[in-house]
Amino acid sequence: MAKQYSIDPAGKKHLLPTEQDYKKEFSSLKKIAAKQRAKGREIVVVMGVGFVGAVMAAIVADTEDKKGNPSKFVIGMQRPSTRSFWKIDYLNRGVSPVKSEDPEVDVMIDRCVNEKKTLMATFTYDVLSLADVVVVDVQCDYLKESLGDVKTGSADIAALENALEIIASHIQAQALVLIETTVPPGTTEQIAFPIMSKVFRKRGLKSDPLLAHSYERVMPGKNYVASIRDFWRVCSGVNEKAKKRVKKFLTEVLNTEQFPLTVLDKPIESETAKIIENSYRATILAFLDEWSLFAERNGVDLLKVINAIKMRPTHNNMIFPGPGIGGYCLPKDGGLGVWAYKHILGFDDKIFKITPQAIDINDTRGLHAAQLVRDALRNMGRPIAAAEVHVLGISYREDVGDTRYSGSEVMVRRLSEMGAEPKVHDPYVKHWLELEKQDTYPSPTHSKKKFFRNQEKLKNINVEKDLFQSLKGADALVFAVRHQAYLSLDPAKVVKAAGSPLAIIDCFGILDDQTITRYFELGCEVKGMGRGHISRIKRAVRAAKLRQKK
Ligand SMILES: NC(=O)c1ccc[n+]([C@@H]2O[C@H](COP(=O)([O-])OP(=O)(O)OC[C@H]3O[C@@H](n4cnc5c(N)ncnc54)[C@H](O)[C@@H]3O)[C@@H](O)[C@H]2O)c1
């Protein structure tokens, strides 16, 4: 069989392990675990060292007892897939496999691996047999079959089921299994527990698996570590013993003194809390989409309206919706809930109206951003076809490099469909994998390219490094994300860099009235999502120009 490799973000190839490697690895792990146990440390295996698992693993490895001695030894377990195997080598060298804007991530992983020596990673499932606690941080995706109709999709539960079966066949009977993955409500008790119990019985184990659930509230960005360690947690267990164990574990590894733990009666409550939490957020964002259109058509600046409303303390969590609501969680979590109601809990009636609709609205908002680009160009007498459109910001929110399900992706795909030539810039992103590797990323069946035509050329897209240099010859400039670097760009410099007046589209309430005025004075056309007052500014600038001529 041909050798298989996993390629890391720097382009280095990592040879996937062979059968002999597994035996050698496990025999070395057994010795390491025995030594660590002799030091009085608990062995914690974190399964899946992705965005969440890698940082959670480091937080656990950083735990100290009251005397200041490390009390846990953590082994990150990552399956040796071509996509992710390289993460093991990174972790074992003390290098973070996830890129974060939080400087604490790199420092903490390096400290735990190289100084405290409480963190390592492996590829073998056999490591599970050495664990006192297994933390499950693998993904559970929601596969969408159509754009803007989440109800036709389904939860990708098979991979998680498989992982649970593997865990049950390896662990010691008394190991605590803590599911942190966001799962369809009902999963822990109605899927995980029966699967694991069945395997336990086959192995001749008499006790029930000690299963618990606690969800992550991690926020990519500058406070990544704190959003896991110094933040309130919710948890539950399948029985009193599991509940007691999960409470003890989380109290030891997280800052529960300042951020108290909420223990719910049953795992379905903890699972449901996560889904409602994210659906609530998705809904308040989606709700503003119709008001954004209202604002555009009636001379209203939604940005000022929202800021006025936010003065009222009960309404201060309103946020201006950008060109779509992305990130890994908000676009899928409500779907997991709706799916679970039917496929795990067995109901057939259609009680869910708002939750799926919110996701559908958020998933398609980027299409309207593309329409505004088309309309602004049309007003300048230029067709969208063959127009060079520069998009500033491709991540899903400001000042992070996470591009998962960003509104910019939907917008750029639609622009490409209409024949435009998109160019993109983002100070936090080197490669836009969703486009560059669209045949395989996030998975061969998962890419949003399937919802659009004319997508092949997007594989060649480069994330531009020099914003002004790349603007040369641009027909349109789209402000898509509120990155710090875009908040105070000088209109004169922008127009000069482009070489002539261009269409400016503000998708995120980035431009203030003075800046918008300046763009009009320089001969540009300006449009903005939810910013209906722009036409007033346009008329005022035109009137001033006429007065000057007279
Ligand atoms: N990323 C976020 O911002 C965020 C926030 C809150 C909650 N969550 C939830 O946390 C969970 C994990 O998300 P993530 O962003 O870390 O995903 P991710 O895709 O970055 O990481 C998952 C990792 O698990 C590995 N994996 C999958 N199956 C495995 C198996 N059987 N054995 C070992 N490893 C396996 C994958 O290779 C990958 O490295 C999800 O349920 C997600 O919804 C994520």
GROMACS .gro file of N, CA and C and ligand atoms in nm, residues 47-53 77-79 81 83-84 87 125 137-140 159 162-163 166 180-183 216-220 224 274 278 328-329 332-333 396 402 404, ligand 1:
model
  170
   47MET      N    1  -0.989   1.323   2.386
   47MET     CA    2  -1.008   1.264   2.253
   47MET      C    3  -1.048   1.372   2.154
   48GLY      N    4  -0.963   1.393   2.053
   48GLY     CA    5  -0.988   1.499   1.955
   48GLY      C    6  -0.918   1.627   1.997
   49VAL      N    7  -0.804   1.656   1.934
   49VAL     CA    8  -0.732   1.778   1.972
   49VAL      C    9  -0.748   1.886   1.864
   50GLY      N   10  -0.872   1.923   1.838
   50GLY     CA   11  -0.904   2.029   1.744
   50GLY      C   12  -0.909   2.163   1.815
   51PHE      N   13  -0.991   2.254   1.767
   51PHE     CA   14  -1.002   2.390   1.822
   51PHE      C   15  -1.027   2.387   1.972
   52VAL      N   16  -1.117   2.300   2.015
   52VAL     CA   17  -1.154   2.296   2.156
   52VAL      C   18  -1.063   2.202   2.235
   53GLY      N   19  -1.046   2.079   2.185
   53GLY     CA   20  -0.975   1.976   2.259
   53GLY      C   21  -0.830   2.013   2.290
   77MET      N   22  -0.555   1.255   2.242
   77MET     CA   23  -0.564   1.143   2.148
   77MET      C   24  -0.630   1.193   2.020
   78GLN      N   25  -0.561   1.173   1.913
   78GLN     CA   26  -0.610   1.223   1.785
   78GLN      C   27  -0.605   1.110   1.686
   79ARG      N   28  -0.713   1.085   1.613
   79ARG     CA   29  -0.706   0.973   1.517
   79ARG      C   30  -0.609   1.013   1.404
   81SER      N   31  -0.578   1.061   1.094
   81SER     CA   32  -0.633   1.087   0.961
   81SER      C   33  -0.536   1.174   0.883
   83ARG      N   34  -0.600   1.432   0.743
   83ARG     CA   35  -0.632   1.572   0.771
   83ARG      C   36  -0.574   1.621   0.904
   84SER      N   37  -0.567   1.531   1.004
   84SER     CA   38  -0.535   1.579   1.139
   84SER      C   39  -0.415   1.516   1.208
   87LYS      N   40  -0.133   1.709   1.392
   87LYS     CA   41  -0.157   1.779   1.519
   87LYS      C   42  -0.082   1.709   1.634
  125TYR      N   43  -0.576   0.440   2.003
  125TYR     CA   44  -0.694   0.430   2.090
  125TYR      C   45  -0.663   0.351   2.217
  137ASP      N   46  -1.381   1.546   2.284
  137ASP     CA   47  -1.392   1.674   2.214
  137ASP      C   48  -1.388   1.656   2.063
  138VAL      N   49  -1.448   1.548   2.015
  138VAL     CA   50  -1.455   1.528   1.870
  138VAL      C   51  -1.573   1.610   1.816
  139GLN      N   52  -1.577   1.627   1.687
  139GLN     CA   53  -1.685   1.708   1.632
  139GLN      C   54  -1.811   1.625   1.609
  140CYS      N   55  -1.925   1.692   1.606
  140CYS     CA   56  -2.048   1.626   1.560
  140CYS      C   57  -2.112   1.726   1.464
  159ALA      N   58  -2.001   0.916   1.333
  159ALA     CA   59  -1.861   0.924   1.378
  159ALA      C   60  -1.854   0.926   1.530
  162ASN      N   61  -1.935   0.584   1.667
  162ASN     CA   62  -1.818   0.499   1.650
  162ASN      C   63  -1.714   0.527   1.759
  163ALA      N   64  -1.691   0.656   1.787
  163ALA     CA   65  -1.593   0.695   1.889
  163ALA      C   66  -1.635   0.640   2.027
  166ILE      N   67  -1.566   0.272   2.056
  166ILE     CA   68  -1.422   0.249   2.076
  166ILE      C   69  -1.383   0.280   2.221
  180GLU      N   70  -1.790   1.649   2.583
  180GLU     CA   71  -1.797   1.795   2.573
  180GLU      C   72  -1.847   1.839   2.435
  181THR      N   73  -1.849   1.744   2.344
  181THR     CA   74  -1.899   1.773   2.210
  181THR      C   75  -2.042   1.826   2.218
  182THR      N   76  -2.073   1.924   2.134
  182THR     CA   77  -2.212   1.969   2.125
  182THR      C   78  -2.291   1.861   2.052
  183VAL      N   79  -2.387   1.803   2.121
  183VAL     CA   80  -2.457   1.688   2.063
  183VAL      C   81  -2.608   1.714   2.054
  216GLU      N   82  -1.890   2.313   2.597
  216GLU     CA   83  -1.791   2.420   2.585
  216GLU      C   84  -1.858   2.549   2.543
  217ARG      N   85  -1.807   2.660   2.599
  217ARG     CA   86  -1.857   2.790   2.553
  217ARG      C   87  -1.743   2.870   2.491
  218VAL      N   88  -1.644   2.796   2.442
  218VAL     CA   89  -1.522   2.862   2.395
  218VAL      C   90  -1.550   2.965   2.286
  219MET      N   91  -1.480   3.078   2.299
  219MET     CA   92  -1.491   3.187   2.200
  219MET      C   93  -1.355   3.209   2.137
  220PRO      N   94  -1.343   3.183   2.006
  220PRO     CA   95  -1.216   3.214   1.941
  220PRO      C   96  -1.184   3.363   1.960
  224TYR      N   97  -0.934   3.327   2.439
  224TYR     CA   98  -0.963   3.186   2.409
  224TYR      C   99  -0.953   3.098   2.533
  274LYS      N  100  -2.711   2.393   2.591
  274LYS     CA  101  -2.616   2.437   2.487
  274LYS      C  102  -2.690   2.476   2.358
  278ASN      N  103  -2.724   2.870   2.199
  278ASN     CA  104  -2.678   2.913   2.066
  278ASN      C  105  -2.793   2.947   1.973
  328TYR      N  106  -1.835   2.795   1.407
  328TYR     CA  107  -1.867   2.653   1.396
  328TYR      C  108  -2.004   2.621   1.456
  329CYS      N  109  -2.047   2.699   1.554
  329CYS     CA  110  -2.162   2.656   1.635
  329CYS      C  111  -2.298   2.710   1.591
  332LYS      N  112  -2.510   2.555   1.310
  332LYS     CA  113  -2.550   2.413   1.314
  332LYS      C  114  -2.628   2.372   1.439
  333ASP      N  115  -2.604   2.438   1.552
  333ASP     CA  116  -2.653   2.382   1.678
  333ASP      C  117  -2.806   2.368   1.684
  396TYR      N  118  -1.520   3.473   1.045
  396TYR     CA  119  -1.663   3.485   1.076
  396TYR      C  120  -1.694   3.600   1.171
  402ASP      N  121  -1.071   3.262   1.233
  402ASP     CA  122  -1.155   3.145   1.211
  402ASP      C  123  -1.252   3.171   1.095
  404ARG      N  124  -1.461   2.945   0.959
  404ARG     CA  125  -1.568   2.846   0.943
  404ARG      C  126  -1.706   2.910   0.926
  551LIG     N1  127  -1.481   2.575   1.792
  551LIG     C1  128  -1.566   2.639   1.867
  551LIG     O1  129  -1.567   2.760   1.865
  551LIG     C2  130  -1.661   2.565   1.961
  551LIG     C3  131  -1.727   2.634   2.063
  551LIG     C4  132  -1.811   2.567   2.150
  551LIG     C5  133  -1.833   2.431   2.131
  551LIG     N2  134  -1.770   2.365   2.030
  551LIG     C6  135  -1.796   2.222   2.015
  551LIG     O2  136  -1.682   2.147   2.051
  551LIG     C7  137  -1.676   2.029   1.972
  551LIG     C8  138  -1.540   2.017   1.904
  551LIG     O3  139  -1.527   2.126   1.814
  551LIG     P1  140  -1.390   2.170   1.752
  551LIG     O4  141  -1.409   2.307   1.702
  551LIG     O5  142  -1.278   2.143   1.846
  551LIG     O6  143  -1.379   2.065   1.629
  551LIG     P2  144  -1.249   2.024   1.545
  551LIG     O7  145  -1.297   1.967   1.417
  551LIG     O8  146  -1.151   2.135   1.542
  551LIG     O9  147  -1.181   1.910   1.632
  551LIG     C9  148  -1.227   1.780   1.645
  551LIG    C10  149  -1.105   1.689   1.646
  551LIG    O10  150  -1.148   1.557   1.680
  551LIG    C11  151  -1.076   1.464   1.600
  551LIG     N3  152  -1.152   1.339   1.597
  551LIG    C12  153  -1.270   1.313   1.535
  551LIG     N4  154  -1.309   1.187   1.558
  551LIG    C13  155  -1.214   1.130   1.637
  551LIG    C14  156  -1.196   1.003   1.695
  551LIG     N5  157  -1.284   0.906   1.675
  551LIG     N6  158  -1.088   0.982   1.772
  551LIG    C15  159  -0.999   1.080   1.796
  551LIG     N7  160  -1.009   1.203   1.742
  551LIG    C16  161  -1.115   1.229   1.665
  551LIG    C17  162  -1.067   1.535   1.466
  551LIG    O11  163  -0.966   1.479   1.385
  551LIG    C18  164  -1.036   1.679   1.510
  551LIG    O12  165  -0.897   1.703   1.527
  551LIG    C19  166  -1.792   2.037   1.874
  551LIG    O13  167  -1.899   1.965   1.923
  551LIG    C20  168  -1.827   2.183   1.873
  551LIG    O14  169  -1.961   2.204   1.840
  551LIG    C21  170  -1.684   2.428   1.946
   0.00000   0.00000   0.00000
